[in-house]
Amino acid sequence: MSGSTTIPSPTAAPAGFWASKRRNEKITRIVVTALLIVGSAIMMLPIAWMLSTSFKTRTDVFAMPPVWIPSPLHWENYPTAWNVSGMYSTEDWSFLGIPFHGVTFTTYTLNTLTIAVLSCLGTTLSSSVVAFAFARLRFPLRGPLFILCLATMMVPPQVTMIPTFILFKSIGWYDTFYPLIVPAFLGGGAYNIFLMRQFFMSIPYEMDEAAKIDGCSNFGVYWRILLPLCKPALATVAVFSFVYNWNDYLNPLIYLDTNSKKTLALGLKNFVSLYGQDYHLLMAASLLISIPIAVIFLVGQRYFIQGIATTGLK
Amino acid sequence: MTSAEQKEAISAFIFLSPFLVWMVFLMGGPILAAFFLSFCKWDILTPIQFVGLDNYKEMFFNDPRFWKALFNTAYFTFLSVPIGMVLSIVVALLMNQRVKGIGIYRTLFYLPSVVGAGVAVAVLWKWIFNADSGLLNYMLSLLTGIPIADCPKWLASETWSKPALVIMSLWGVGGGMIIYLAGLQGIPSTLYEAAEIDGANRWQQFWTVTLPGLSPVIFFQLIISIVASFQIFTQVDVMTDGLGGPADSTLVMVLYIYQKAFKYYQMGYASALSWILFIAILLATWLQFKYSKWVYYEGELRK
């Protein structure tokens, strides 16, 4: 395990002790590597299956035993899947004032990006602002308020879902992006506040004091001193919030109605209902939708794994 | 309060204001409103009608689908959480070894859990579970020799639909793995050295050092994963086209709440259901805290 750096013992070890220990370690390493390779293969099998299916024709998809590498590769499945939704919806829509005709996955992607980027921004900003107050400022009821904040983690979103829906509907936000974006600017949820606070707490308080002596306001301490030191935590919150909003299904399902306003998750669901047996197209679309998340994860993992490790849990 | 303290408190509440607005309008208010609504009958269009305990009476004594949903949710939770937990600890232990290319293995295991919560993955698994041409039955018949026609029908079978959901959830073990890995790396190596000097073998070290050291993380994960699996929705909705079939065998609580609220517009009844879900989650969490003596906190020793 972790104590595997072998320091020669000052006292005499029985003959062959170190040799047998080294041999044991070598055997362990071989077994572990074998297990990891088998495990990784199992984890990757569904993705390989998805990739393989996405290049087949409608009839090849159901062949048994399956052909893993279809020949020829049907690349055209990707553009077909991307644009096929336009076949059933010829709605006109616009993005940033530019008019478009026909709803395709392009529409859904732009909608999802709008929601995910703005929510991500809102969550990162507002959770760090609130966390700063909890971590660094003294005010009455600080303890009880923080406990209240943590307690909200136990509330399943389905409890607040119905009254919140009625509230947003009554102020005319039904079928708009507001219900999906505005809440992110209001603290970004207890978990993110907690994560940011833990990170702030790990930064020495002398930093703030030095800045204050130099004439920095509370906001200045937050913005110029603490935020730049919190990049791993901010990256963690940003990545998780972006991924959450990218994948979110229940909220868009409740609030969005017009086809041209729907997100990728809803678009894909529509696609399943309409072309449920066209697995080659479904896999192509699913794969395209998952790629941005995989890329963000691969780019950000160094930061946010550090973020989880240093801020969390213990 | 001095004026400096007052100033600090005022600026604190300015920093807190987004949270306070959220707390009142999107958390506290809606919880109370849902509680109130659970005693009413309301379809949004006609005026609200106060009906007392009728919704709860109906639910407990007259609604087999409610019991079915509760049972299915519990079934999924009690199967997926323990299996997922053991698997992700095992994987984390493997990942904590020094072998070549460990970063690649970590990425490969973690990747599915990141992409995992979305509709895309539900669509993928719907295809994997396809009884005649899906990957799972193909592999099953390849490994066991059972003809595909005799393999489980998974999502099309009342018996196998819930195990199918569990199998799908296990693809996300990487999420737990990362957290356990962080926990493992926080266990001081001096403890292992001490155990080794005392003559403990690997197996004894695992039981006396690793597991106690990891127990706070296990406790945290247990709570989080139970809460999360009580709330399973997206996968079921996508894979069963919003029905929870076959024969309600995958009708879970959140899907039932969704159906009642947004398909039948029974806002009162749906609110009552959501409060039952809330209470179930609170109860599960409370029980875990009550029986948490097994959790070992290093800090406690120093007191």
Coordinates of C-alpha atoms in Angstrom, one line a residue:
Chain A
M1 CA 0.0 0.0 0.0
S2 CA 1.3 3.5 0.5
G3 CA 4.3 2.5 2.7
S4 CA 6.1 0.8 -0.1
T5 CA 9.2 3.0 -0.2
T6 CA 11.7 0.5 1.3
I7 CA 14.2 2.1 3.7
P8 CA 16.9 -0.4 4.7
S9 CA 16.2 -1.3 8.3
P10 CA 19.0 -0.5 10.8
T11 CA 18.4 -3.6 12.7
A12 CA 19.2 -6.9 11.0
A13 CA 16.3 -8.4 9.1
P14 CA 16.0 -12.2 8.7
A15 CA 17.8 -13.4 5.7
G16 CA 15.7 -13.0 2.5
F17 CA 13.2 -10.7 4.1
W18 CA 13.6 -7.8 1.7
A19 CA 13.9 -10.1 -1.3
S20 CA 10.6 -11.8 -0.5
K21 CA 9.0 -8.4 0.2
R22 CA 10.1 -7.1 -3.2
R23 CA 8.8 -10.3 -4.9
N24 CA 5.5 -9.9 -3.2
E25 CA 5.2 -6.4 -4.4
K26 CA 6.0 -7.3 -7.9
I27 CA 3.3 -10.0 -7.9
T28 CA 0.8 -7.5 -6.4
R29 CA 1.6 -5.0 -9.2
I30 CA 1.0 -7.6 -11.9
V31 CA -2.3 -8.6 -10.4
V32 CA -3.4 -5.0 -9.9
T33 CA -2.5 -4.1 -13.5
A34 CA -4.4 -7.1 -14.8
L35 CA -7.5 -6.2 -12.9
L36 CA -7.3 -2.6 -14.0
I37 CA -7.0 -3.5 -17.6
V38 CA -10.0 -5.9 -17.4
G39 CA -12.0 -3.2 -15.5
S40 CA -11.1 -0.5 -17.9
A41 CA -12.1 -2.7 -20.8
I42 CA -15.5 -3.4 -19.2
M43 CA -16.0 0.4 -18.6
M44 CA -15.1 1.2 -22.2
L45 CA -17.2 -1.5 -23.8
P46 CA -20.5 0.5 -23.8
I47 CA -18.6 3.4 -25.4
A48 CA -17.1 1.2 -28.1
W49 CA -20.6 -0.3 -28.7
M50 CA -22.0 3.2 -29.1
L51 CA -19.2 4.2 -31.5
S52 CA -19.6 1.0 -33.5
T53 CA -23.4 1.3 -33.8
S54 CA -23.2 4.9 -34.9
F55 CA -21.4 3.9 -38.1
K56 CA -23.8 1.2 -39.1
T57 CA -26.8 1.1 -41.4
R58 CA -30.3 0.6 -40.1
T59 CA -30.3 -3.1 -40.9
D60 CA -26.7 -3.9 -39.8
V61 CA -27.5 -2.6 -36.4
F62 CA -29.6 -5.6 -35.5
A63 CA -27.2 -8.2 -36.9
M64 CA -26.2 -11.0 -34.6
P65 CA -23.4 -11.6 -33.8
P66 CA -22.7 -7.9 -34.2
V67 CA -20.0 -6.6 -36.5
W68 CA -17.7 -4.4 -34.3
I69 CA -16.1 -2.4 -37.2
P70 CA -18.7 -1.9 -39.9
S71 CA -17.4 -1.6 -43.5
P72 CA -17.8 0.8 -45.0
L73 CA -18.1 3.3 -42.1
H74 CA -21.3 5.3 -42.5
W75 CA -20.1 8.7 -41.5
E76 CA -23.3 10.2 -43.0
N77 CA -25.2 9.0 -39.9
Y78 CA -23.8 12.0 -38.0
P79 CA -25.0 14.8 -40.2
T80 CA -28.3 12.9 -40.8
A81 CA -28.9 12.5 -37.0
W82 CA -27.9 16.1 -36.4
N83 CA -30.4 17.5 -39.0
V84 CA -33.1 14.9 -38.9
S85 CA -35.1 16.7 -36.2
G86 CA -35.7 19.4 -38.8
M87 CA -37.8 17.0 -40.7
Y88 CA -40.6 17.2 -38.2
S89 CA -40.2 20.7 -37.0
T90 CA -40.1 23.6 -39.5
E91 CA -40.6 26.2 -36.8
D92 CA -38.8 29.6 -37.3
W93 CA -36.6 30.8 -34.5
S94 CA -33.8 33.2 -33.9
F95 CA -30.5 33.3 -31.9
L96 CA -29.0 36.6 -31.0
G97 CA -31.3 38.3 -33.6
I98 CA -30.2 36.0 -36.4
P99 CA -33.3 34.2 -37.9
F100 CA -33.2 30.5 -38.6
H101 CA -35.7 28.1 -40.3
G102 CA -36.3 24.6 -39.0
V103 CA -35.3 23.1 -35.6
T104 CA -32.3 20.8 -35.6
F105 CA -29.7 19.9 -33.0
T106 CA -28.0 23.2 -33.8
T107 CA -31.0 24.9 -32.2
Y108 CA -30.8 22.7 -29.1
T109 CA -27.1 23.1 -28.8
L110 CA -27.3 26.9 -28.9
N111 CA -30.1 26.9 -26.3
T112 CA -28.2 24.5 -24.1
L113 CA -25.0 26.5 -24.4
T114 CA -26.8 29.7 -23.5
I115 CA -28.4 28.1 -20.4
A116 CA -25.2 26.2 -19.3
V117 CA -22.8 29.1 -19.8
L118 CA -25.0 31.6 -17.9
S119 CA -25.8 29.2 -15.1
C120 CA -22.2 28.3 -14.8
L121 CA -21.2 32.0 -14.5
G122 CA -24.0 32.6 -12.0
T123 CA -23.2 29.6 -9.8
T124 CA -19.5 30.4 -9.7
L125 CA -20.0 34.0 -8.9
S126 CA -22.8 33.8 -6.4
S127 CA -21.6 30.8 -4.5
S128 CA -18.2 32.4 -4.0
V129 CA -19.8 35.7 -2.9
V130 CA -22.0 33.9 -0.3
A131 CA -19.2 31.6 0.8
F132 CA -17.0 34.6 1.4
A133 CA -19.5 36.0 3.8
F134 CA -19.7 32.7 5.7
A135 CA -15.9 32.2 5.7
R136 CA -14.6 35.7 6.4
L137 CA -17.2 38.1 7.8
R138 CA -18.7 38.4 11.3
F139 CA -22.4 39.0 11.5
P140 CA -25.2 38.0 13.8
L141 CA -26.8 34.5 13.2
R142 CA -23.8 33.4 11.2
G143 CA -23.8 29.9 12.7
P144 CA -27.5 29.2 12.4
L145 CA -27.7 30.6 8.9
F146 CA -24.8 28.3 7.8
I147 CA -26.5 25.3 9.3
L148 CA -29.7 26.2 7.6
C149 CA -27.8 26.4 4.3
L150 CA -26.3 22.9 4.9
A151 CA -29.7 21.6 5.8
T152 CA -31.1 22.5 2.4
M153 CA -28.9 19.8 0.9
M154 CA -31.3 17.3 2.4
V155 CA -34.3 18.8 0.7
P156 CA -35.0 16.9 -2.5
P157 CA -35.6 19.3 -5.4
Q158 CA -38.9 17.6 -6.1
V159 CA -40.4 19.1 -2.9
T160 CA -39.9 22.7 -4.0
M161 CA -40.5 21.9 -7.7
I162 CA -44.2 22.3 -7.8
P163 CA -44.5 25.6 -5.9
T164 CA -41.5 27.0 -7.7
F165 CA -43.1 26.0 -11.0
I166 CA -46.3 27.8 -10.0
L167 CA -44.3 30.9 -8.9
F168 CA -42.4 31.1 -12.2
K169 CA -45.5 30.4 -14.3
S170 CA -47.4 33.2 -12.5
I171 CA -44.7 35.8 -13.3
G172 CA -44.7 34.8 -17.0
W173 CA -41.5 32.8 -17.0
Y174 CA -43.0 29.6 -18.3
D175 CA -41.4 28.6 -21.7
T176 CA -38.4 30.9 -21.1
F177 CA -34.9 30.3 -20.0
Y178 CA -35.2 32.4 -16.9
P179 CA -36.3 29.6 -14.5
L180 CA -33.2 27.7 -15.6
I181 CA -30.7 30.5 -15.3
V182 CA -31.9 33.0 -12.6
P183 CA -31.7 30.5 -9.6
A184 CA -28.0 29.9 -10.4
F185 CA -27.3 33.6 -9.6
L186 CA -28.9 33.2 -6.2
G187 CA -26.2 31.3 -4.4
G188 CA -25.8 28.3 -6.7
G189 CA -27.0 25.8 -4.1
A190 CA -25.7 24.7 -0.7
Y191 CA -23.2 22.2 -2.0
N192 CA -21.3 24.8 -4.0
I193 CA -21.4 27.4 -1.2
F194 CA -20.1 24.7 1.2
L195 CA -17.3 23.8 -1.2
M196 CA -16.2 27.4 -1.7
R197 CA -16.3 28.2 2.0
Q198 CA -14.1 25.2 2.9
F199 CA -11.6 26.4 0.4
F200 CA -11.7 30.0 1.7
M201 CA -11.1 28.7 5.2
S202 CA -7.9 27.0 4.1
I203 CA -6.4 30.4 3.1
P204 CA -4.6 32.2 5.9
Y205 CA -6.5 35.1 7.4
E206 CA -3.3 37.2 7.4
M207 CA -3.9 37.7 3.7
D208 CA -7.1 39.6 4.4
E209 CA -5.6 41.6 7.2
A210 CA -2.6 42.7 5.1
A211 CA -4.9 43.8 2.3
K212 CA -7.2 45.6 4.7
I213 CA -4.3 47.5 6.2
D214 CA -3.4 48.6 2.6
G215 CA -6.9 50.0 2.4
C216 CA -8.8 47.2 0.7
S217 CA -12.6 46.9 1.2
N218 CA -14.3 43.6 1.9
F219 CA -15.2 43.4 -1.7
G220 CA -11.6 44.1 -2.6
V221 CA -10.4 41.3 -0.4
Y222 CA -12.9 38.9 -2.0
W223 CA -12.3 39.9 -5.6
R224 CA -8.5 40.7 -5.6
I225 CA -7.1 38.5 -2.9
L226 CA -9.2 35.4 -2.3
L227 CA -10.7 34.7 -5.7
P228 CA -7.3 34.5 -7.5
L229 CA -6.2 32.0 -4.8
C230 CA -9.3 29.8 -5.3
K231 CA -8.9 28.8 -8.9
P232 CA -9.0 25.0 -8.2
A233 CA -12.2 25.4 -6.2
L234 CA -13.7 27.8 -8.8
A235 CA -12.8 25.4 -11.6
T236 CA -14.5 22.6 -9.7
V237 CA -17.7 24.5 -9.2
A238 CA -17.7 25.7 -12.8
V239 CA -17.1 22.3 -14.3
F240 CA -19.8 20.6 -12.1
S241 CA -22.3 23.3 -12.7
F242 CA -21.7 23.3 -16.5
V243 CA -22.0 19.5 -16.7
Y244 CA -25.1 19.6 -14.4
N245 CA -26.8 22.1 -16.7
W246 CA -25.7 20.4 -19.8
N247 CA -27.3 17.1 -18.6
D248 CA -30.2 18.6 -16.7
Y249 CA -33.4 17.0 -17.8
L250 CA -36.2 17.5 -15.3
N251 CA -36.1 21.3 -15.1
P252 CA -36.1 21.9 -18.9
L253 CA -38.8 19.3 -19.2
I254 CA -41.0 21.2 -16.8
Y255 CA -40.3 24.7 -18.0
L256 CA -39.7 24.6 -21.8
D257 CA -42.5 23.9 -24.2
T258 CA -41.8 25.4 -27.6
N259 CA -39.7 23.0 -29.7
S260 CA -37.2 25.8 -30.7
K261 CA -36.5 26.6 -27.1
K262 CA -35.7 23.1 -26.0
T263 CA -32.3 21.9 -24.8
L264 CA -30.2 19.0 -26.1
A265 CA -31.5 16.7 -23.4
L266 CA -35.1 17.3 -24.4
G267 CA -34.2 17.2 -28.1
L268 CA -32.6 13.8 -27.7
K269 CA -35.6 12.6 -25.8
N270 CA -37.9 13.8 -28.7
F271 CA -35.6 12.0 -31.1
V272 CA -35.9 8.8 -29.1
S273 CA -39.7 9.0 -29.1
L274 CA -39.8 9.6 -32.8
Y275 CA -37.0 7.4 -34.1
G276 CA -36.8 4.8 -31.3
Q277 CA -35.6 2.0 -33.6
D278 CA -33.0 4.0 -35.5
Y279 CA -30.3 3.1 -33.1
H280 CA -27.5 4.1 -35.5
L281 CA -28.8 7.7 -35.6
L282 CA -29.6 7.7 -31.8
M283 CA -26.0 6.6 -31.0
A284 CA -24.6 9.2 -33.4
A285 CA -26.6 12.0 -31.7
S286 CA -25.9 10.7 -28.2
L287 CA -22.2 10.6 -28.9
L288 CA -22.1 14.1 -30.4
I289 CA -23.9 15.5 -27.3
S290 CA -21.5 13.8 -24.9
I291 CA -18.3 14.9 -26.6
P292 CA -18.3 18.5 -25.1
I293 CA -18.7 17.0 -21.6
A294 CA -15.9 14.5 -22.1
V295 CA -13.6 17.3 -23.4
I296 CA -14.4 19.6 -20.5
F297 CA -13.7 16.8 -18.1
L298 CA -10.4 15.9 -19.7
V299 CA -9.2 19.5 -19.7
G300 CA -10.5 20.3 -16.2
Q301 CA -9.8 17.1 -14.4
R302 CA -6.4 18.1 -13.0
Y303 CA -8.0 21.1 -11.4
F304 CA -11.2 19.7 -10.1
I305 CA -9.9 16.5 -8.8
Q306 CA -7.5 18.7 -6.8
G307 CA -10.5 20.8 -5.8
I308 CA -12.4 17.8 -4.5
A309 CA -9.4 16.4 -2.7
T310 CA -8.5 19.6 -0.9
T311 CA -11.9 21.1 -0.1
G312 CA -14.0 18.2 0.6
L313 CA -15.5 15.9 3.0
K314 CA -12.8 15.3 5.6
Chain B
M1 CA -22.0 46.5 18.5
T2 CA -19.4 49.0 17.6
S3 CA -19.7 50.9 14.4
A4 CA -17.0 48.8 12.8
E5 CA -18.8 45.6 13.7
Q6 CA -22.1 47.1 12.4
K7 CA -20.4 48.0 9.1
E8 CA -19.0 44.5 8.7
A9 CA -22.4 43.0 9.5
I10 CA -24.1 45.2 6.9
S11 CA -21.6 44.3 4.2
A12 CA -21.9 40.6 5.2
F13 CA -25.7 40.7 4.5
I14 CA -25.0 42.4 1.2
F15 CA -22.7 39.5 0.3
L16 CA -25.4 37.0 1.6
S17 CA -28.3 38.7 -0.2
P18 CA -28.4 36.3 -3.2
F19 CA -28.5 33.4 -0.8
L20 CA -31.2 35.0 1.4
V21 CA -33.5 35.7 -1.6
W22 CA -33.0 32.1 -2.7
M23 CA -33.6 30.8 0.8
V24 CA -36.9 32.7 1.1
F25 CA -38.4 32.4 -2.4
L26 CA -36.9 29.2 -3.8
M27 CA -36.4 27.1 -0.7
G28 CA -38.3 28.0 2.5
G29 CA -41.4 29.4 0.8
P30 CA -41.8 26.5 -1.7
I31 CA -41.3 23.9 1.1
L32 CA -44.1 25.5 3.1
A33 CA -46.2 26.0 0.0
A34 CA -45.8 22.3 -0.9
F35 CA -46.8 21.4 2.6
F36 CA -49.9 23.5 2.4
L37 CA -50.7 22.2 -1.1
S38 CA -50.5 18.7 0.1
F39 CA -53.8 19.3 2.0
C40 CA -55.5 20.7 -1.1
K41 CA -56.9 19.7 -4.4
W42 CA -55.8 21.8 -7.3
D43 CA -55.5 21.5 -11.0
I44 CA -54.1 25.1 -11.5
L45 CA -57.1 26.1 -13.6
T46 CA -60.0 25.9 -11.1
P47 CA -59.7 27.5 -7.6
I48 CA -57.8 25.7 -4.8
Q49 CA -59.9 23.4 -2.6
F50 CA -58.9 22.5 0.9
V51 CA -59.4 18.8 1.5
G52 CA -57.6 18.1 4.8
L53 CA -55.9 14.7 4.9
D54 CA -57.7 13.3 1.9
N55 CA -54.5 13.2 -0.3
Y56 CA -52.6 11.2 2.3
K57 CA -55.6 8.9 3.0
E58 CA -55.9 8.2 -0.7
M59 CA -52.2 7.6 -1.0
F60 CA -51.9 5.1 1.9
F61 CA -55.2 3.2 1.6
N62 CA -56.3 3.5 -2.0
D63 CA -53.4 4.0 -4.3
P64 CA -51.5 0.8 -5.1
R65 CA -49.3 2.8 -7.6
F66 CA -47.9 4.8 -4.7
W67 CA -46.8 1.7 -2.8
K68 CA -45.4 0.3 -6.0
A69 CA -43.4 3.5 -6.6
L70 CA -42.1 3.4 -3.0
F71 CA -41.2 -0.2 -3.3
N72 CA -39.4 0.3 -6.6
T73 CA -37.4 3.2 -5.3
A74 CA -36.4 1.3 -2.2
Y75 CA -35.5 -1.8 -4.3
F76 CA -33.3 0.3 -6.5
T77 CA -31.7 2.0 -3.6
F78 CA -31.0 -1.0 -1.5
L79 CA -29.5 -2.9 -4.4
S80 CA -27.5 -0.1 -6.2
V81 CA -26.1 1.7 -3.2
P82 CA -24.3 -1.2 -1.4
I83 CA -23.1 -2.8 -4.6
G84 CA -21.9 0.5 -6.0
M85 CA -20.2 1.3 -2.7
V86 CA -18.2 -1.9 -2.5
L87 CA -17.2 -1.7 -6.1
S88 CA -16.1 1.9 -6.0
I89 CA -14.0 1.2 -2.8
V90 CA -12.4 -1.8 -4.5
V91 CA -11.6 0.2 -7.6
A92 CA -10.2 3.1 -5.5
L93 CA -7.9 0.6 -3.7
L94 CA -6.7 -0.6 -7.0
M95 CA -6.2 2.9 -8.2
N96 CA -4.2 3.7 -5.1
Q97 CA -1.4 1.3 -6.1
R98 CA 1.7 2.4 -7.9
V99 CA 1.4 0.9 -11.3
K100 CA 2.3 2.3 -14.7
G101 CA -0.3 4.4 -16.5
I102 CA -2.5 4.8 -13.4
G103 CA -3.6 8.2 -14.7
I104 CA -5.1 6.6 -17.8
Y105 CA -7.0 4.0 -15.8
R106 CA -8.4 6.7 -13.5
T107 CA -9.6 8.7 -16.5
L108 CA -11.2 5.6 -18.1
F109 CA -13.1 4.7 -14.9
Y110 CA -14.1 8.3 -14.1
L111 CA -15.2 9.3 -17.6
P112 CA -18.5 7.3 -17.7
S113 CA -19.7 8.8 -14.4
V114 CA -19.2 12.4 -15.7
V115 CA -21.1 11.8 -18.9
G116 CA -23.3 9.4 -16.9
A117 CA -26.2 11.5 -15.6
G118 CA -27.6 12.6 -18.9
V119 CA -30.2 11.5 -21.5
A120 CA -27.5 10.4 -23.9
V121 CA -26.3 7.7 -21.5
A122 CA -29.9 6.5 -20.9
V123 CA -30.4 6.2 -24.7
L124 CA -27.1 4.2 -24.9
W125 CA -28.2 1.8 -22.1
K126 CA -31.6 1.4 -23.6
W127 CA -29.8 0.0 -26.7
I128 CA -27.4 -2.1 -24.6
F129 CA -30.4 -3.7 -22.8
N130 CA -32.1 -4.5 -26.1
A131 CA -33.2 -8.1 -25.6
D132 CA -32.5 -9.4 -29.1
S133 CA -29.6 -7.3 -30.4
G134 CA -28.2 -5.5 -27.4
L135 CA -24.6 -5.7 -26.2
L136 CA -25.5 -7.1 -22.7
N137 CA -27.3 -10.2 -24.0
Y138 CA -24.7 -10.7 -26.7
M139 CA -21.9 -10.7 -24.1
L140 CA -24.0 -12.9 -21.7
S141 CA -24.6 -15.5 -24.3
L142 CA -20.9 -15.3 -25.5
L143 CA -19.7 -15.9 -21.9
T144 CA -22.2 -18.4 -20.6
G145 CA -23.4 -20.1 -23.8
I146 CA -27.0 -19.4 -23.1
P147 CA -28.8 -18.7 -26.3
I148 CA -29.8 -15.0 -26.7
A149 CA -33.5 -16.0 -26.8
D150 CA -33.3 -17.4 -23.3
C151 CA -31.4 -14.4 -21.8
P152 CA -33.3 -11.8 -19.6
K153 CA -35.4 -9.4 -21.5
W154 CA -34.2 -6.6 -19.3
L155 CA -36.3 -3.4 -19.9
A156 CA -39.1 -5.5 -21.4
S157 CA -39.3 -7.7 -18.4
E158 CA -41.1 -7.0 -15.2
T159 CA -38.5 -9.1 -13.2
W160 CA -35.4 -7.7 -14.9
S161 CA -36.2 -4.1 -15.4
K162 CA -35.0 -3.0 -12.0
P163 CA -31.8 -5.0 -12.0
A164 CA -31.2 -3.4 -15.4
L165 CA -31.4 0.1 -13.7
V166 CA -28.9 -1.1 -11.1
I167 CA -26.5 -2.4 -13.7
M168 CA -26.6 0.9 -15.5
S169 CA -26.0 2.8 -12.3
L170 CA -22.9 0.7 -11.6
W171 CA -21.3 2.2 -14.8
G172 CA -21.0 5.4 -12.7
V173 CA -18.8 3.8 -10.0
G174 CA -16.0 6.2 -11.1
G175 CA -17.7 9.1 -9.3
G176 CA -17.5 7.4 -5.9
M177 CA -14.0 6.1 -6.8
I178 CA -12.5 9.6 -7.0
I179 CA -13.9 10.5 -3.6
Y180 CA -12.6 7.3 -2.0
L181 CA -9.3 7.8 -3.7
A182 CA -9.0 11.3 -2.1
G183 CA -9.9 9.6 1.3
L184 CA -7.3 6.9 0.9
Q185 CA -4.6 9.4 0.1
G186 CA -5.5 11.3 3.3
I187 CA -4.6 8.2 5.5
P188 CA -1.2 8.9 6.9
S189 CA 1.4 6.4 5.7
T190 CA 2.9 6.3 9.2
L191 CA -0.1 4.2 10.3
Y192 CA 0.7 1.5 7.7
E193 CA 4.3 1.6 8.7
A194 CA 3.3 1.1 12.4
A195 CA 1.0 -1.7 11.4
E196 CA 3.7 -3.4 9.4
I197 CA 6.2 -3.2 12.3
D198 CA 3.5 -4.8 14.5
G199 CA 3.5 -7.7 12.0
A200 CA 0.1 -7.0 10.4
N201 CA -0.4 -8.5 6.9
R202 CA -2.1 -6.7 4.0
W203 CA -5.5 -8.1 5.0
Q204 CA -5.2 -7.0 8.6
Q205 CA -3.9 -3.6 7.5
F206 CA -7.0 -3.2 5.4
W207 CA -9.4 -3.9 8.3
T208 CA -7.5 -2.0 11.0
V209 CA -6.1 1.0 9.1
T210 CA -7.7 1.5 5.7
L211 CA -11.3 0.9 6.6
P212 CA -11.4 3.0 9.8
G213 CA -9.4 5.7 8.1
L214 CA -11.9 5.7 5.2
S215 CA -15.0 5.5 7.4
P216 CA -15.9 9.2 7.4
V217 CA -15.8 9.2 3.6
I218 CA -17.8 6.0 3.4
F219 CA -20.4 7.6 5.8
F220 CA -20.6 10.8 3.6
Q221 CA -20.9 8.8 0.4
L222 CA -23.5 6.5 1.9
I223 CA -25.7 9.5 2.8
I224 CA -25.2 11.2 -0.6
S225 CA -25.8 8.1 -2.7
I226 CA -28.9 7.1 -0.8
V227 CA -30.3 10.7 -1.3
A228 CA -29.4 10.6 -5.0
S229 CA -30.8 7.2 -5.7
F230 CA -34.1 8.1 -4.0
Q231 CA -34.3 10.7 -6.7
I232 CA -33.6 8.6 -9.8
F233 CA -35.7 10.0 -12.7
T234 CA -34.0 10.9 -16.0
Q235 CA -32.9 7.4 -16.9
V236 CA -36.2 5.8 -16.1
D237 CA -38.2 8.5 -18.0
V238 CA -36.1 8.2 -21.1
M239 CA -35.8 4.4 -21.2
T240 CA -39.5 3.8 -20.5
D241 CA -40.8 6.8 -22.4
G242 CA -42.2 8.4 -19.3
L243 CA -44.3 5.4 -18.3
G244 CA -42.2 3.5 -15.8
G245 CA -43.1 0.2 -17.4
P246 CA -43.4 -2.6 -18.0
A247 CA -46.4 -2.9 -15.7
D248 CA -45.2 -0.1 -13.4
S249 CA -42.1 -2.2 -12.6
T250 CA -39.8 0.9 -12.9
L251 CA -42.3 3.5 -11.7
V252 CA -40.1 5.3 -9.1
M253 CA -41.2 8.1 -6.7
V254 CA -40.0 11.0 -8.7
L255 CA -41.5 9.7 -11.9
Y256 CA -44.8 9.2 -10.2
I257 CA -44.6 12.8 -8.8
Y258 CA -43.9 14.1 -12.2
Q259 CA -46.8 12.2 -13.8
K260 CA -49.2 13.4 -11.2
A261 CA -48.1 17.0 -11.3
F262 CA -47.4 17.6 -15.0
K263 CA -49.5 15.0 -16.8
Y264 CA -52.6 14.8 -14.7
Y265 CA -52.2 18.3 -13.1
Q266 CA -53.0 17.0 -9.6
M267 CA -50.8 19.5 -7.9
G268 CA -52.1 18.8 -4.4
Y269 CA -51.6 15.0 -4.6
A270 CA -48.2 15.5 -6.2
S271 CA -47.2 17.8 -3.4
A272 CA -48.3 15.2 -0.9
L273 CA -46.2 12.6 -2.7
S274 CA -43.2 14.9 -2.7
W275 CA -43.5 15.4 1.0
I276 CA -43.5 11.7 1.6
L277 CA -40.3 11.5 -0.5
F278 CA -38.9 14.2 1.7
I279 CA -39.8 12.5 4.9
A280 CA -38.4 9.2 3.6
I281 CA -35.1 10.9 2.8
L282 CA -34.9 12.6 6.2
L283 CA -35.7 9.3 7.9
A284 CA -33.0 7.5 6.0
T285 CA -30.5 10.2 6.8
W286 CA -31.4 10.3 10.4
L287 CA -31.1 6.6 10.8
Q288 CA -27.7 6.7 9.3
F289 CA -26.6 9.4 11.8
K290 CA -28.1 7.5 14.7
Y291 CA -26.2 4.3 13.8
S292 CA -23.0 6.0 12.9
K293 CA -20.9 4.8 15.8
W294 CA -18.8 2.8 13.3
V295 CA -17.5 6.0 11.8
Y296 CA -14.0 6.7 13.1
Y297 CA -12.8 10.4 13.3
E298 CA -9.1 10.8 13.9
G299 CA -9.7 14.2 15.5
E300 CA -11.7 12.6 18.4
L301 CA -8.7 10.9 19.8
R302 CA -7.0 14.2 20.5
K303 CA -9.8 15.5 22.8

